[in-house]
mmCIF file of C-alpha atoms in Angstrom:
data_model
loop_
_atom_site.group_PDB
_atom_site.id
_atom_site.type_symbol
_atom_site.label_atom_id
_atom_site.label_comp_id
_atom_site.label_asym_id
_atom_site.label_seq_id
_atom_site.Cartn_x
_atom_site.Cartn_y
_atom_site.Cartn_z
ATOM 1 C CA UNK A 21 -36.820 20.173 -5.670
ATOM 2 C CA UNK A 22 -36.326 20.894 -9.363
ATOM 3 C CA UNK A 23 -36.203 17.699 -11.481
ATOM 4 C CA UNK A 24 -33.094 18.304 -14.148
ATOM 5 C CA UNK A 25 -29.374 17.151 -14.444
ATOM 6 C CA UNK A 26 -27.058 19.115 -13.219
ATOM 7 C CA UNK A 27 -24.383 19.548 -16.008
ATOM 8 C CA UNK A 28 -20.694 19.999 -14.975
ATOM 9 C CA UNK A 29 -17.557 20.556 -16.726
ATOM 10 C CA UNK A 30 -15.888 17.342 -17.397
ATOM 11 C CA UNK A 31 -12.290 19.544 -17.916
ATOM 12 C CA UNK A 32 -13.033 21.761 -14.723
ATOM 13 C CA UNK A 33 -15.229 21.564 -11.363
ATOM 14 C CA UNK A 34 -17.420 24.101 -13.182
ATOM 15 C CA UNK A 35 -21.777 24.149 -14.017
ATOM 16 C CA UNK A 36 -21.217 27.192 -15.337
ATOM 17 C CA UNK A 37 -22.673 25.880 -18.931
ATOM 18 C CA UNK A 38 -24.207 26.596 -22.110
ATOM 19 C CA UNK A 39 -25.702 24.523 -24.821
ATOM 20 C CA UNK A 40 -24.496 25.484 -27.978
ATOM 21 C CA UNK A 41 -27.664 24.880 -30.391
ATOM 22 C CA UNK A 42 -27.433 23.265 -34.062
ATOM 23 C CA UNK A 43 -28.576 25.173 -37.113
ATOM 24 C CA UNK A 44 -32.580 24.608 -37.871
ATOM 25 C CA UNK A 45 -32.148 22.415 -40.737
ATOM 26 C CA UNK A 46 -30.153 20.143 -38.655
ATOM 27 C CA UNK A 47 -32.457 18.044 -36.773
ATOM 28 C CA UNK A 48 -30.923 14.852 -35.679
ATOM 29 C CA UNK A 49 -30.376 16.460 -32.117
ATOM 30 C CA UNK A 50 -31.061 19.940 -31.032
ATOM 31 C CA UNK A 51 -27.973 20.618 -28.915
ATOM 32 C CA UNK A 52 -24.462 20.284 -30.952
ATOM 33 C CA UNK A 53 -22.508 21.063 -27.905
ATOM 34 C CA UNK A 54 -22.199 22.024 -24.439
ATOM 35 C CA UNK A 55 -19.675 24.423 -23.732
ATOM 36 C CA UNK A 56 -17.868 25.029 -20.235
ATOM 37 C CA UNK A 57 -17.751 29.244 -19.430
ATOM 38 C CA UNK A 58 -15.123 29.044 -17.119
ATOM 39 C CA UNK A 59 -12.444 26.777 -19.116
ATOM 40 C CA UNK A 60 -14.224 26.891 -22.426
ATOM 41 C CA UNK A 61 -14.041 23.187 -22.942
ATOM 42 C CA UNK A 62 -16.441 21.758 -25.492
ATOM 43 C CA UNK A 63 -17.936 18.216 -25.459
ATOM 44 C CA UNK A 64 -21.060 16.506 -27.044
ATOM 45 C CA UNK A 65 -24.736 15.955 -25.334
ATOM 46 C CA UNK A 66 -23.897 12.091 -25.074
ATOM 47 C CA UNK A 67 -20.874 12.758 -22.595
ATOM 48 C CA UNK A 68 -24.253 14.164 -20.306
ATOM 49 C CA UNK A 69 -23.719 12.929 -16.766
ATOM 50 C CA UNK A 70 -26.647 11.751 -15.193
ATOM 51 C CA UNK A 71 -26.918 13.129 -11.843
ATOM 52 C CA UNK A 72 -30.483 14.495 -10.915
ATOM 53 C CA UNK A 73 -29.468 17.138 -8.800
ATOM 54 C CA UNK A 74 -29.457 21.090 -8.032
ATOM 55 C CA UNK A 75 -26.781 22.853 -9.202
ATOM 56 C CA UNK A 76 -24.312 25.073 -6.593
ATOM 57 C CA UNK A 77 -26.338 28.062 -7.249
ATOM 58 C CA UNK A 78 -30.041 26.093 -6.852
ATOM 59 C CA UNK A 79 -28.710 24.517 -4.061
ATOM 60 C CA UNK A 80 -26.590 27.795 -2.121
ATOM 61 C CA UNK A 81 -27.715 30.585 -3.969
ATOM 62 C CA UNK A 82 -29.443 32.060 -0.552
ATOM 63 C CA UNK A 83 -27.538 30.787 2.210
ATOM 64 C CA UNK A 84 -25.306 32.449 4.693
ATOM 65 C CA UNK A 85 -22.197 33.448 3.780
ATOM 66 C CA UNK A 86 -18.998 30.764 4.622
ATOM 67 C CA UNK A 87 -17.504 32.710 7.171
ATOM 68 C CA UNK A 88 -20.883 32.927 8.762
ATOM 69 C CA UNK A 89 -22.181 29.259 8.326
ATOM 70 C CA UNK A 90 -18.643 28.165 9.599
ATOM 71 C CA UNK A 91 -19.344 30.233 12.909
ATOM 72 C CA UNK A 92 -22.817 28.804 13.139
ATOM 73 C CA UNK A 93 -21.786 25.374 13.009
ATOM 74 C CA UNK A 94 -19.309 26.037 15.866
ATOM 75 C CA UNK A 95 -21.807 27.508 17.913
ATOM 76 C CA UNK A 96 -24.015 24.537 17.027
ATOM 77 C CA UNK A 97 -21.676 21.781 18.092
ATOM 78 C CA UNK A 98 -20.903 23.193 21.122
ATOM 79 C CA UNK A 99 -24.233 23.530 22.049
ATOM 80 C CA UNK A 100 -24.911 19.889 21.365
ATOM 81 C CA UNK A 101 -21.644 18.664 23.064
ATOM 82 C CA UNK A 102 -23.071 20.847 26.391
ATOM 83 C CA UNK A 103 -26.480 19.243 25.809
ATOM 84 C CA UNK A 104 -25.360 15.977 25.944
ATOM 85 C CA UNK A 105 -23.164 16.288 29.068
ATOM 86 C CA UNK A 106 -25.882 17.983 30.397
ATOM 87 C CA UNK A 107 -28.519 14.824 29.713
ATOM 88 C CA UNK A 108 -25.469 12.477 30.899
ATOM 89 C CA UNK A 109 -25.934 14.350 34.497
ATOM 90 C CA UNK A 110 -29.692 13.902 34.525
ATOM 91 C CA UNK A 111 -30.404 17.564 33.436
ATOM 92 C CA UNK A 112 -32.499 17.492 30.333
ATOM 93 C CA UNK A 113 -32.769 15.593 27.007
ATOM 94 C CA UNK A 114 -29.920 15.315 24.401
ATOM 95 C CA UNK A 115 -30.516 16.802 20.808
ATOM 96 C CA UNK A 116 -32.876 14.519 19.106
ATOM 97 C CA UNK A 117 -32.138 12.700 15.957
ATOM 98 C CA UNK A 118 -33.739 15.533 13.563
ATOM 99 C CA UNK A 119 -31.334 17.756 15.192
ATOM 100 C CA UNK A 120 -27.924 16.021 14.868
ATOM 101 C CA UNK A 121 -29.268 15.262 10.974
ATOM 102 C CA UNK A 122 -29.681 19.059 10.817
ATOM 103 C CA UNK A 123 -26.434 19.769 12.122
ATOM 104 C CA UNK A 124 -24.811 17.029 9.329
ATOM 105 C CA UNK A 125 -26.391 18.194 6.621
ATOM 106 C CA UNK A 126 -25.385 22.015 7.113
ATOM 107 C CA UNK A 127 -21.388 20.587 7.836
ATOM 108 C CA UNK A 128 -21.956 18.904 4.865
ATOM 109 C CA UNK A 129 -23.255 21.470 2.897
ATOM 110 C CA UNK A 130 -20.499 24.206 3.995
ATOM 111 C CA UNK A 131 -17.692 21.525 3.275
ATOM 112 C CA UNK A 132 -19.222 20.718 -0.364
ATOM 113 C CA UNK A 133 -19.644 25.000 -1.070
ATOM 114 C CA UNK A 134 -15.603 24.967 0.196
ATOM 115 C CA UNK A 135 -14.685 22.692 -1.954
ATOM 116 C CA UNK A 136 -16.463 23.626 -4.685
ATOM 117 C CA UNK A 137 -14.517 27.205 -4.355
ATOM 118 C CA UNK A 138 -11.478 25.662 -3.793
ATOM 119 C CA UNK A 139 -11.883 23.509 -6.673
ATOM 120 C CA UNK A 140 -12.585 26.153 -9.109
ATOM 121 C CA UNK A 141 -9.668 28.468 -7.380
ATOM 122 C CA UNK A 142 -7.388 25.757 -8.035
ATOM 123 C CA UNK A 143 -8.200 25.451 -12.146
ATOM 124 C CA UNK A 144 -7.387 29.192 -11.889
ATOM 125 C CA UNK A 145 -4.464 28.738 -10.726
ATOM 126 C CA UNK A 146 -5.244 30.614 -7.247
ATOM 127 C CA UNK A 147 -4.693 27.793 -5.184
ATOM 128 C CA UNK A 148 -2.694 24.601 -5.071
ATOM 129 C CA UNK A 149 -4.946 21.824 -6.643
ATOM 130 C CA UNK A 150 -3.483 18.952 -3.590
ATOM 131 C CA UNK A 151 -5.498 21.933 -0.989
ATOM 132 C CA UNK A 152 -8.640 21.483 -3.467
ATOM 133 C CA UNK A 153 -8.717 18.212 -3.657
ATOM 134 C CA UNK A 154 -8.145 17.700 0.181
ATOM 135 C CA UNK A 155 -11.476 20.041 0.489
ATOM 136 C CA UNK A 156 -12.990 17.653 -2.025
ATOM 137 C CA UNK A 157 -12.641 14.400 0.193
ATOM 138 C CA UNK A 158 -13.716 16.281 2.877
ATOM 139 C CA UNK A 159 -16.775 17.155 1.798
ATOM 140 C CA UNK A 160 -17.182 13.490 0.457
ATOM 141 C CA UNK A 161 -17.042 12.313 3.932
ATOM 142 C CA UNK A 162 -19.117 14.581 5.315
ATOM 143 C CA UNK A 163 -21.647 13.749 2.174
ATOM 144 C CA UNK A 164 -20.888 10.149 2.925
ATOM 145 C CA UNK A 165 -21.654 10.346 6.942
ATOM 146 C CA UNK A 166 -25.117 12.499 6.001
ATOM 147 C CA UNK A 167 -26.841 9.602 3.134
ATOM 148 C CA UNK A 168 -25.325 6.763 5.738
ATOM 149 C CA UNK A 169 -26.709 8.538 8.656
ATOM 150 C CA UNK A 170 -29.946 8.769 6.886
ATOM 151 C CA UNK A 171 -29.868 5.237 6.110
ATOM 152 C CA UNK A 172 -29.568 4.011 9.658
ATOM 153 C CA UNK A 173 -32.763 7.031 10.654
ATOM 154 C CA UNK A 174 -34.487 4.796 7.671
ATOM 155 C CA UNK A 175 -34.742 7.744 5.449
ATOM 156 C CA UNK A 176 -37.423 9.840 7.849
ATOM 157 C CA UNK A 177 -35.499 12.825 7.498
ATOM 158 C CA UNK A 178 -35.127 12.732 3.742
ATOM 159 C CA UNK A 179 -37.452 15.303 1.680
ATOM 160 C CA UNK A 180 -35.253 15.155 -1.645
ATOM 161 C CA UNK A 181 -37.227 13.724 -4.805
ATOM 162 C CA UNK A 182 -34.518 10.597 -4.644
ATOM 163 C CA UNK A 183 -34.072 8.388 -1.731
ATOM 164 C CA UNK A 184 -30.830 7.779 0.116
ATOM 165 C CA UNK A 185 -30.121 4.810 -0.854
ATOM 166 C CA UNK A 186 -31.015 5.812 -5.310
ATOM 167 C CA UNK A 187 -27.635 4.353 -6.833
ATOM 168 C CA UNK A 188 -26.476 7.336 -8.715
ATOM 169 C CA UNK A 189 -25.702 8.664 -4.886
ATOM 170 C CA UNK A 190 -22.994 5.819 -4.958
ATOM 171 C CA UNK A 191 -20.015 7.861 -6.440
ATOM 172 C CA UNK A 192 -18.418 10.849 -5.001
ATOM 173 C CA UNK A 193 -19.421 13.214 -7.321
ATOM 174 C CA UNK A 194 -22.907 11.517 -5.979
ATOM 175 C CA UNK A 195 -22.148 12.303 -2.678
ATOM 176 C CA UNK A 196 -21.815 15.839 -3.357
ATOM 177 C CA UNK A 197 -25.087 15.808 -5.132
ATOM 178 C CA UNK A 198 -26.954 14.200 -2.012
ATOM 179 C CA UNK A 199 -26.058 16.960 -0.006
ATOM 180 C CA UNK A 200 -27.486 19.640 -2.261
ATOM 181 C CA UNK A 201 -30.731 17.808 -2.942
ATOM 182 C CA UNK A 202 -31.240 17.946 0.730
ATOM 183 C CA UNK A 203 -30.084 21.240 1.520
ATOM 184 C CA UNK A 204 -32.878 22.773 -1.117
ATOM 185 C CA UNK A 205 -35.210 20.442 0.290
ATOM 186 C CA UNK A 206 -34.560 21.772 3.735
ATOM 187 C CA UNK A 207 -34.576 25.409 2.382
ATOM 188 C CA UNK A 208 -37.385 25.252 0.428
ATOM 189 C CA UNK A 209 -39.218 23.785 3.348
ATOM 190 C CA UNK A 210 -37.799 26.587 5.614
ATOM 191 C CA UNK A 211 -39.144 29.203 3.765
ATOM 192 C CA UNK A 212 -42.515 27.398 3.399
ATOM 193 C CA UNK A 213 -42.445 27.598 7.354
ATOM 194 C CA UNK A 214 -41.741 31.616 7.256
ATOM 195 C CA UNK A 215 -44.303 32.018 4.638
ATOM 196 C CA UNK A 216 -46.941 30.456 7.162
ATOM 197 C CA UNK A 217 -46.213 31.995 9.909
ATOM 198 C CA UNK A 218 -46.368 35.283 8.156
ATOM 199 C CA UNK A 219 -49.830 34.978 6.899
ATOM 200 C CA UNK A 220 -52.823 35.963 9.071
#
């Protein structure tokens, strides 16, 4: 997982940012501002948040589509709700830990990409901001149920470069943050898979 702070808007849900640079013979700091491209809200490098985290595009940048992870996820739960009647009547094993964590952490990921559009719809204007932020405490929740659920699996699951239980987790905006270190993690190990199965 790339090591570097993710740097959000602190006017608008937006990482869409650039760091305005000072003039040469200025060197007491090499960044006079960081300006938001989506609201154009300027603020100073000392209002940095420090979240170690991918950003939305890091983090999402290759996966499925909404409307298509939204389907899978269906799919998914129903097959684990038939798997488990099906071990309940003595016909095969449930879906093992690694699997429901799997299944957590893509809900989790879909509801943080959701709210993440809604959020930014709603600073447009597009959308009424009480639907945003209902999106956004979903997908704190779902965040929530994925670091606690790793927690209580004692972290075997976790392939992020910070631990579930690292304290700047412990916020919502945290949360959020959680869930996209893991999802690269699990992408990036995905495609490591694919690669290795390709090769001779």
């Amino acid at each position: 997982m790339p090591a570097h702070l993710t740097i959000h808007c602190p006017k608008c849900p937006s990482d869409e940012v650039e760091a305005r640079l000072t003039p040469p013979e200025d060197a007491s700091s090499p960044v006079a501002a960081f300006v938001c491209r989506l609201c154009g809200h300027r603020w100073h490098p000392g209002e940095l948040p420090h979240l170690l985290a991918p950003d939305y595009d890091q983090a999402y940048g290759t996966a499925p589509t909404l409307t298509e992870e939204e389907l899978t996820l269906a799919m998914w739960a129903e097959g684990i709700n038939l798997r488990a009647q099906a071990a309940r009547d003595g016909h095969g094993p449930a879906v093992d830990h690694g699997g429901y964590r799997l299944f957590y952490l893509r809900q989790a990921a879909y509801l943080d990409r959701a709210a993440h559009a809604m959020q930014v719809a709603a600073h447009g204007g597009l959308i009424d901001p009480e639907h945003a932020a209902d999106a956004a405490d979903a997908a704190v929740m779902a965040a929530d149920l994925l670091l606690h659920l790793d927690l209580d699996l004692d972290q075997v699951h976790v392939e992020g470069l910070l631990g579930a239980d690292a304290p700047q987790w412990q916020s919502p905006e945290g949360l959020r943050g959680y869930v996209r270190q893991e999802y690269t993690a699990w992408q990036e190990w995905e495609s490591a898979v694919r690669r290795s199965r390709r090769q001779p």
